[in-house]
Coordinates of N, CA and C in Angstrom, one line a residue:
X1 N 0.8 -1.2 0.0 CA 0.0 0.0 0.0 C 0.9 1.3 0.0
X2 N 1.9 1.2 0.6 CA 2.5 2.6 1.1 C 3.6 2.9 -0.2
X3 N 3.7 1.6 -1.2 CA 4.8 1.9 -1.9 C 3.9 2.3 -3.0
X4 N 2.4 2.2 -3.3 CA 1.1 2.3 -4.5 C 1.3 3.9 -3.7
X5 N 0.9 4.3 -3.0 CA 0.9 5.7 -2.4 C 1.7 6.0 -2.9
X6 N 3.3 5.8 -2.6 CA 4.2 6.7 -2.8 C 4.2 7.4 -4.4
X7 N 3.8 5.7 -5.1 CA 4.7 5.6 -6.6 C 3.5 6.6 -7.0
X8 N 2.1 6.6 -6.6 CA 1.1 7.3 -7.6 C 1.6 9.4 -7.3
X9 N 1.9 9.6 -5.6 CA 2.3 10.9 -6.0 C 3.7 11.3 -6.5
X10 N 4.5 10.4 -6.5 CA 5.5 10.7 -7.2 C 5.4 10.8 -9.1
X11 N 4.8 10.1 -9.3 CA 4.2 10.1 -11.0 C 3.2 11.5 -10.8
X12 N 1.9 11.4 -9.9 CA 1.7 12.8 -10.1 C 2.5 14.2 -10.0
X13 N 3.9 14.1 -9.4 CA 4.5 15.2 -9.3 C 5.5 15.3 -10.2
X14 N 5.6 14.1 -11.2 CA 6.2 14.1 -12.3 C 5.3 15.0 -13.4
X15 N 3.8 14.4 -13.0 CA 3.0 14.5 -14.6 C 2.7 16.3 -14.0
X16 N 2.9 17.1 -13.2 CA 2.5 18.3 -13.1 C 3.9 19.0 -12.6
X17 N 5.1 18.2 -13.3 CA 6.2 19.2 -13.1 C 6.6 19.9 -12.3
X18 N 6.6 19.6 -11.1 CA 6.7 19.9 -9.3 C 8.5 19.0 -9.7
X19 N 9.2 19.8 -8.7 CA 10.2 18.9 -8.5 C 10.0 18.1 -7.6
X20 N 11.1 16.9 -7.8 CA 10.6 15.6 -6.8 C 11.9 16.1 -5.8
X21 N 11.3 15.9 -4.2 CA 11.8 16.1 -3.0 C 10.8 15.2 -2.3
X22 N 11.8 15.0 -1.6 CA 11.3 13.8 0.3 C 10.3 14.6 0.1
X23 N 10.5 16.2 1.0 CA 9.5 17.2 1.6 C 8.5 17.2 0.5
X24 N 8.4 17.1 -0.5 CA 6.8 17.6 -1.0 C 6.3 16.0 -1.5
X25 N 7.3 15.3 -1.5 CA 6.6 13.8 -1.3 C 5.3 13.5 -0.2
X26 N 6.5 13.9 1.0 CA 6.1 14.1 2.1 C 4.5 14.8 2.5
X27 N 4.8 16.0 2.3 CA 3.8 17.0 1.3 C 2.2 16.8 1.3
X28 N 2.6 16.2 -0.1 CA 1.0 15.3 -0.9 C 1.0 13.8 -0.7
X29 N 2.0 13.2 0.3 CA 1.2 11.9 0.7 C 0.7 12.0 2.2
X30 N 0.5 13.1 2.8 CA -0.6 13.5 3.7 C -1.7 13.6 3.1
X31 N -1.6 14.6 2.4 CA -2.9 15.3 1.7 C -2.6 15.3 -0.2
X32 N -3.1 13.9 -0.3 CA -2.7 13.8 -1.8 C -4.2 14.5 -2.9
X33 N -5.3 14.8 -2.2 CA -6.1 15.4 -2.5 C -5.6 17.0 -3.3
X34 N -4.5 17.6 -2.5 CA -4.0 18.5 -3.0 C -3.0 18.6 -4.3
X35 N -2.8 17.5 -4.7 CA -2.2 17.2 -5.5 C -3.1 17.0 -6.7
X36 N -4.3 16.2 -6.5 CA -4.8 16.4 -7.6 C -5.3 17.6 -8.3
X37 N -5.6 18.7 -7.0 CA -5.8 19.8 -7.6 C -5.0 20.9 -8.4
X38 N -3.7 20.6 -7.7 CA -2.1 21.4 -8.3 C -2.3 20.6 -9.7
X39 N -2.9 19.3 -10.2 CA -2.8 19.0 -11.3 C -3.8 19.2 -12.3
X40 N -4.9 19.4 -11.7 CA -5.8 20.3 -12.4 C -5.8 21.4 -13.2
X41 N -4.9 22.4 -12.0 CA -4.4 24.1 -12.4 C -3.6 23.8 -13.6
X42 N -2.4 22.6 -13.2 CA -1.2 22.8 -14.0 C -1.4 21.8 -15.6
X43 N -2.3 20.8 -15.3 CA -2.3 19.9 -16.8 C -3.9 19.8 -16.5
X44 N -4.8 19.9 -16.4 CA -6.2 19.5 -16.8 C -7.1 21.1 -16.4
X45 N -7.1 22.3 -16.9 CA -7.2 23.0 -16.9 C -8.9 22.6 -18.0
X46 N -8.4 22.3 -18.6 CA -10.0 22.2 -19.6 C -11.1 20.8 -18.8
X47 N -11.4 20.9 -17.8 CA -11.5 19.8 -17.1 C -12.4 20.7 -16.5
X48 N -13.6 21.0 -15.8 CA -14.5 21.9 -15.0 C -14.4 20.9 -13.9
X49 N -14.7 22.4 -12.4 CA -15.0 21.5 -11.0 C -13.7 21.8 -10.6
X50 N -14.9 23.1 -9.6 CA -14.1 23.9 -8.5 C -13.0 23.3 -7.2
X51 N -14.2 22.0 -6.9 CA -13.7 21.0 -6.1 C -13.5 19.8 -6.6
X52 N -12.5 19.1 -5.6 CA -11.9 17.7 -5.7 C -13.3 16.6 -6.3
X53 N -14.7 16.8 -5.9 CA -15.1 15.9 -6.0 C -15.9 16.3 -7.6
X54 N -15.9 17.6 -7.7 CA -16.5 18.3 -8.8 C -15.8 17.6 -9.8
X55 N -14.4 18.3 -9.8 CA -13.1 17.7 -11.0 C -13.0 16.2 -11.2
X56 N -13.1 15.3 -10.4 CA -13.1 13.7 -10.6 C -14.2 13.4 -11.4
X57 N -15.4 13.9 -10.7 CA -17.0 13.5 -11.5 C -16.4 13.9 -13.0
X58 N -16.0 15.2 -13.3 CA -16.4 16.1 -14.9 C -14.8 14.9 -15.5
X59 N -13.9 14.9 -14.7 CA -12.8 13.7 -15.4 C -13.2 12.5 -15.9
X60 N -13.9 11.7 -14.7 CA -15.1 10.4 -15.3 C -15.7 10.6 -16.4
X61 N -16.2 11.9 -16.7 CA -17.6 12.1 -17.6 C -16.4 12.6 -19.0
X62 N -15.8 13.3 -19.0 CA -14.6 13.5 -20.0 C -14.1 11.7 -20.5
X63 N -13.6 11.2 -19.8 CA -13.0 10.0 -19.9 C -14.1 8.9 -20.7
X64 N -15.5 9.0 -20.1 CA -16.3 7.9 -20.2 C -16.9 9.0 -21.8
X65 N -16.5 9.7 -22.5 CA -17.3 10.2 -23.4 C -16.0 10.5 -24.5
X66 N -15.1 9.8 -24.2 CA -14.0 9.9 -24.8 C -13.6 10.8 -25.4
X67 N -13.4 12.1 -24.8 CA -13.3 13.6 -24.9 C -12.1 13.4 -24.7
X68 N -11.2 12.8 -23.5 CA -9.9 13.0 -23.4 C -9.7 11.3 -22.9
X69 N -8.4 11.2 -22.9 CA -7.4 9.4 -22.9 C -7.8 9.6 -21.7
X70 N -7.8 8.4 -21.1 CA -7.3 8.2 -18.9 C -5.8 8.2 -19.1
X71 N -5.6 8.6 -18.4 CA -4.3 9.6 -17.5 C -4.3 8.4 -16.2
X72 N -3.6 7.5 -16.3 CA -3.0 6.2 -15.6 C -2.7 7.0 -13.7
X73 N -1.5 8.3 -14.3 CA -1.2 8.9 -12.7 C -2.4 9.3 -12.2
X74 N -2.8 10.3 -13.3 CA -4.8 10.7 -12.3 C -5.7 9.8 -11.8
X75 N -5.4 8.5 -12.7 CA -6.6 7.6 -11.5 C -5.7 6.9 -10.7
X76 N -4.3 6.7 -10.8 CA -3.9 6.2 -9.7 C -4.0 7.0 -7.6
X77 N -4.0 8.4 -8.5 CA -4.0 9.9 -7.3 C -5.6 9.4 -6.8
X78 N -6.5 9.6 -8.1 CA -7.9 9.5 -7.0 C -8.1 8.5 -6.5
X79 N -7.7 7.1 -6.8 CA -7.4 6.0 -6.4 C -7.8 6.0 -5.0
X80 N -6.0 6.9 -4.7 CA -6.2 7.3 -3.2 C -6.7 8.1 -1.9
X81 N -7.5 8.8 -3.1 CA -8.1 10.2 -2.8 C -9.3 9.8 -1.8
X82 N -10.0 8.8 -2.8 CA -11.1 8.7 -2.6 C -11.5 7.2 -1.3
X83 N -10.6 6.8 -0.8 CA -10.1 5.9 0.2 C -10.8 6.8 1.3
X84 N -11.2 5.7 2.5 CA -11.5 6.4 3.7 C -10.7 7.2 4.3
X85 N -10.3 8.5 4.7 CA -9.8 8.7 4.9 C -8.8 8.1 6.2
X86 N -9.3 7.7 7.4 CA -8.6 7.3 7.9 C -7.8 6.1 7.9
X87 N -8.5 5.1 7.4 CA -8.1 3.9 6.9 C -6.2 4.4 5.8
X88 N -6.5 5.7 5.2 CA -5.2 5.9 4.7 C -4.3 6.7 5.4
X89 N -5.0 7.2 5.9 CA -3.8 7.6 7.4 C -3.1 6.5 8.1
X90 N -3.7 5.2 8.3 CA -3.7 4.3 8.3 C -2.2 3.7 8.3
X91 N -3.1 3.2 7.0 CA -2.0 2.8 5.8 C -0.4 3.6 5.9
X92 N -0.1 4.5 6.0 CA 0.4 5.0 5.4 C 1.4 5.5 6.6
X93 N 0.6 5.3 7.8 CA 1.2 6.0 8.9 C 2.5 5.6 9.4
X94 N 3.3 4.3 9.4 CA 4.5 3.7 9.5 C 5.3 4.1 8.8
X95 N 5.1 4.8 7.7 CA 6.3 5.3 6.7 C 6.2 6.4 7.0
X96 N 5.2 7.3 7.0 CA 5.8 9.0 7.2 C 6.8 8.9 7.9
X97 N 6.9 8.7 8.9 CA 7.9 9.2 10.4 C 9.2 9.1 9.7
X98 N 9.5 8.2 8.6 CA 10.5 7.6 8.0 C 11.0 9.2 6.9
X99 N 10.1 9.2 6.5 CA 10.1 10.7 5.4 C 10.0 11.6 6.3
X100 N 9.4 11.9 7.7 CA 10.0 12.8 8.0 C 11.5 13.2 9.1
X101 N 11.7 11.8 8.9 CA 13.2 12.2 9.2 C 14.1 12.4 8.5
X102 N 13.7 12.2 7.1 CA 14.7 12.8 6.4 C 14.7 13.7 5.6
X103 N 13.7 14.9 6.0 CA 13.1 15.6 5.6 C 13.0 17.3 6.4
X104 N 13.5 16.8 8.4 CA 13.3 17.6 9.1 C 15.1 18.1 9.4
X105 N 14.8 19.1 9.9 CA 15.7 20.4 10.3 C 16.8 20.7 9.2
X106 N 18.1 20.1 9.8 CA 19.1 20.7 8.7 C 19.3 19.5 7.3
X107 N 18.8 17.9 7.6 CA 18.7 17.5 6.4 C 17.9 17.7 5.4
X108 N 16.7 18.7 6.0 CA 15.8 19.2 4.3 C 16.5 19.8 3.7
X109 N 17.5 20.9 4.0 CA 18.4 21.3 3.0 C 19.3 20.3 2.0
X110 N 19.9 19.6 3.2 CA 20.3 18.6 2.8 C 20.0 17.7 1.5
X111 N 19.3 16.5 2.3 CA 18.7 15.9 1.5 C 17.3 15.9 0.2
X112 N 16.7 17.2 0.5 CA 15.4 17.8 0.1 C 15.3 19.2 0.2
X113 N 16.2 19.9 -1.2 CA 16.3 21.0 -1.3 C 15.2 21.5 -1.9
X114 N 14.5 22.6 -2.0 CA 13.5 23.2 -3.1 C 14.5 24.0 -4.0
X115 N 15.1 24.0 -5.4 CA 15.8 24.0 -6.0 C 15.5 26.1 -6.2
X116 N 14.4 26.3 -5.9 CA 14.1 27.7 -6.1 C 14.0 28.7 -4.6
X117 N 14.3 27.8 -3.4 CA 14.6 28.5 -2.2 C 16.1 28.1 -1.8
X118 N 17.0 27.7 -2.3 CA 18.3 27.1 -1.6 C 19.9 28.1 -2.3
X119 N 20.3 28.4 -1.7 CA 21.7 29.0 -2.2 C 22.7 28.0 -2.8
X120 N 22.7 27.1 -2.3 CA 23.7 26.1 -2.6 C 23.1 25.5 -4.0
X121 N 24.3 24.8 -4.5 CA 24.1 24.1 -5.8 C 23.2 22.6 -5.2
X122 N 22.4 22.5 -5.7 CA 21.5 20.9 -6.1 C 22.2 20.2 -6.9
X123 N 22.5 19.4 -6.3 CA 23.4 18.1 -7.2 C 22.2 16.9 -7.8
X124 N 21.9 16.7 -9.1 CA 21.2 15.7 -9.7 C 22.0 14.7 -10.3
X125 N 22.2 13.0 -10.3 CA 23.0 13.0 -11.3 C 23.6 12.8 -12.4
X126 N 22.3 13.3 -13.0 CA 22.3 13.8 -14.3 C 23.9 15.1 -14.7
X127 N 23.6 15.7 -13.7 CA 24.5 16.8 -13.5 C 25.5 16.4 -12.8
X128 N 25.8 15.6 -12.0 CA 27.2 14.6 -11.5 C 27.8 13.5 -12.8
X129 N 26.8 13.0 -13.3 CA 27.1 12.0 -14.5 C 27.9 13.1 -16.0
X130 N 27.9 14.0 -16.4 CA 27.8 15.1 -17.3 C 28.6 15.7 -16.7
X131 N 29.8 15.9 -15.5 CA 30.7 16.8 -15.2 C 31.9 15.4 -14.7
X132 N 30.9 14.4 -14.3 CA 32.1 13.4 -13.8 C 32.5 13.5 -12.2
X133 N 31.6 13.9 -11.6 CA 31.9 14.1 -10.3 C 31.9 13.0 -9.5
X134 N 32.8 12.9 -8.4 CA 32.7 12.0 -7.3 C 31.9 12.1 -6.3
X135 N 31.0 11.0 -5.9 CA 30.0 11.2 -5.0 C 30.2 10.5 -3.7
X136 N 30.4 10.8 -2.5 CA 30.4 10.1 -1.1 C 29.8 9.9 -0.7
X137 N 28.5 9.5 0.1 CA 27.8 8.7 0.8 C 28.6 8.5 2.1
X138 N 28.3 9.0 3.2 CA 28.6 8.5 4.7 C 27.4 8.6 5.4
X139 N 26.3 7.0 5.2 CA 25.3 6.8 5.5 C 25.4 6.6 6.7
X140 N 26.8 6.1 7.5 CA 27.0 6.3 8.9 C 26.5 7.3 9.7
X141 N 26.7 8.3 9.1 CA 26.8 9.4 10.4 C 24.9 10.0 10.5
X142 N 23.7 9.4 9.6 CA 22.5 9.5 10.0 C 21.9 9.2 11.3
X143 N 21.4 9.1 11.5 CA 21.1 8.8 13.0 C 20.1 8.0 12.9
X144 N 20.6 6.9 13.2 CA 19.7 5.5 13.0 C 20.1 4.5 11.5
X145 N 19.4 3.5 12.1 CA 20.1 2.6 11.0 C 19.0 2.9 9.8
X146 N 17.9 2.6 10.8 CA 16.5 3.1 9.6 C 16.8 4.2 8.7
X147 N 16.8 5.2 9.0 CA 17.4 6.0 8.2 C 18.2 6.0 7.1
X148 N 19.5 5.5 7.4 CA 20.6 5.0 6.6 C 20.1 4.3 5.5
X149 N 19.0 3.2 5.7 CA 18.8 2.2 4.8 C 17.7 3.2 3.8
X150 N 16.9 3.6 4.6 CA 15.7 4.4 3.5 C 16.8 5.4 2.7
X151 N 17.8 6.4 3.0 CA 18.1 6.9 2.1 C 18.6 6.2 1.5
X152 N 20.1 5.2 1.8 CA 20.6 4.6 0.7 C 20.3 3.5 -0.4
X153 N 18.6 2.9 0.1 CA 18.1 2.5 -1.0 C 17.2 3.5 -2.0
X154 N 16.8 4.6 -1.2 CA 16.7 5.8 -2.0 C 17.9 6.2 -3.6
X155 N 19.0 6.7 -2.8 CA 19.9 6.9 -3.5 C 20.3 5.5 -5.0
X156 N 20.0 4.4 -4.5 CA 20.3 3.1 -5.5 C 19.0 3.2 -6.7
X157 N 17.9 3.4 -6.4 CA 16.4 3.8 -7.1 C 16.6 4.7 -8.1
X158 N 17.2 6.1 -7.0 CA 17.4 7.5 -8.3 C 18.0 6.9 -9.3
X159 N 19.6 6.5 -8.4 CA 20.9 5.8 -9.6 C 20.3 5.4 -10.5
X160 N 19.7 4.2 -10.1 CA 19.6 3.3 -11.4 C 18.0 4.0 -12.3
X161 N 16.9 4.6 -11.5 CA 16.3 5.4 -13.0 C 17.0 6.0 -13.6
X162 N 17.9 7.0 -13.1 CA 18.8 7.9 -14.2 C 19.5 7.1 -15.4
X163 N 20.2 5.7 -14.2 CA 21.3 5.2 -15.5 C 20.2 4.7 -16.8
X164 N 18.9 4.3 -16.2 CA 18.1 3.5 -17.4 C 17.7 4.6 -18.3
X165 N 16.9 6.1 -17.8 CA 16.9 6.8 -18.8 C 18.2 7.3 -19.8
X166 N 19.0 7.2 -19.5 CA 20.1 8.0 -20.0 C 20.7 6.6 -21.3
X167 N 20.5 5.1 -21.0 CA 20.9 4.3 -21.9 C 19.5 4.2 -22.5
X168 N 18.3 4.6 -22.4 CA 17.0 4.6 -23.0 C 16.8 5.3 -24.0
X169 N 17.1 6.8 -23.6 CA 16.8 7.7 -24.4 C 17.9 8.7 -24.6
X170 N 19.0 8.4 -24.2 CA 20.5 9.0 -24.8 C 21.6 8.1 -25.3
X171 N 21.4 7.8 -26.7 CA 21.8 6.7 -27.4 C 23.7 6.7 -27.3
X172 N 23.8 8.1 -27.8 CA 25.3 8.2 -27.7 C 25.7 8.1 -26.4
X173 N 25.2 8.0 -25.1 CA 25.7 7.3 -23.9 C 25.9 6.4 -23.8
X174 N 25.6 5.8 -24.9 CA 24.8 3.8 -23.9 C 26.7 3.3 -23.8
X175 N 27.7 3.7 -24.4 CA 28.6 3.0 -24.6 C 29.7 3.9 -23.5
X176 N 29.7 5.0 -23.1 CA 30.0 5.7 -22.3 C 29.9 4.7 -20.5
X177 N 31.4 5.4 -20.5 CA 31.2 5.0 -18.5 C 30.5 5.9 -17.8
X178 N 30.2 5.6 -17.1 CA 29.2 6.5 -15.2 C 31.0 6.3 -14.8
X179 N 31.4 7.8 -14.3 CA 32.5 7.7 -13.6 C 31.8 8.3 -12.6

C-alpha cells in the first residue's frame, strides 16, 4: 500500500512538473487530495470542477465520453483520494515518520532541497554524471540505521532510474562510463 501511495504521487509530481523532494513527497502523501488539484491548475485545466469531488466526476464524464485518454497517474492519485480517509492515514502511517526524518531540520536542506529557495548548488546525477563528479555517501553518520537504509536505498532507485533513462533515451551514452 505505502509503496502504490508513494509511486502514484510521485508520477503525479512528475506529470505536473513539481520537483521531486522527500519534503513535498512528504507533502501530498498526507494530503494527496491536493495534488490532484495542483494537477488540475497545471495539466487538466479544460476539465470543469471547483472542487476535488466536482473535478473527478467532470474527469469520469470526459473519460467515459471519450473527450480525453485516462491519465493512468490521475486515477492512480484519486485511487487514493477517494479511500476512507482514515483507513489511509492508516496505511500510510508507519512510513511517514520515515520521510520525515529525512526531511526535518538541517537534512531538508540537505537531502530535500526546493531548487528555487536554496543557495547552494543541487546536485542531480544527471549533472554529477555530465561533469564526472565523485559522490560520497557517509550513511554512517544518520542517525539510526533506519534511516541510513531508506536513504541509501533511495539513492540506489534514483541511480539506477537515471542510469536506465540516460541508456534509454541517450543513445550516444549507452557506450560511455558512469564515472
Amino acid at each position: 500500500f505505502q509503496w502504490g501511495a508513494t509511486a502514484a504521487i510521485v508520477q503525479g509530481l512528475f506529470l505536473a512538473g513539481l520537483p521531486l523532494t522527500i519534503a513535498r513527497v512528504l507533502q501530498y502523501l498526507r494530503d494527496p487530495a491536493a495534488l490532484v488539484m495542483e494537477l488540475k491548475d497545471r495539466r487538466f485545466q479544460g476539465i470543469p470542477g471547483e472542487t476535488l469531488g466536482e473535478f473527478a466526476s467532470a474527469y469520469e464524464a470526459s473519460v467515459a465520453a471519450e473527450e480525453i485518454a485516462r491519465v493512468r497517474e490521475l486515477d492512480d492519485l484519486l485511487h487514493y483520494v477517494k479511500l476512507d480517509s482514515d483507513y489511509y492515514a492508516k496505511m500510510i502511517g508507519s512510513f511517514v515518520p520515515q520521510l520525515e526524518r529525512l526531511s526535518a531540520g538541517p537534512r531538508r536542506e540537505i537531502l530535500s532541497p526546493e531548487p528555487t529557495e536554496t543557495d547552494r548548488e543541487v546536485l542531480s546525477w544527471p549533472s554529477i554524471d555530465s561533469r564526472g563528479l565523485v559522490v560520497y555517501f557517509y550513511l554512517g553518520s544518520l542517525h539510526g540505521e533506519e534511516s541510513a537504509n531508506a536513504l541509501g536505498r533511495m539513492l540506489l532507485l534514483d541511480l539506477e532510474a537515471h542510469l536506465a533513462s540516460r541508456y534509454s533515451y541517450a543513445p550516444e551514452a549507452r557506450g560511455r562510463r558512469l564515472t
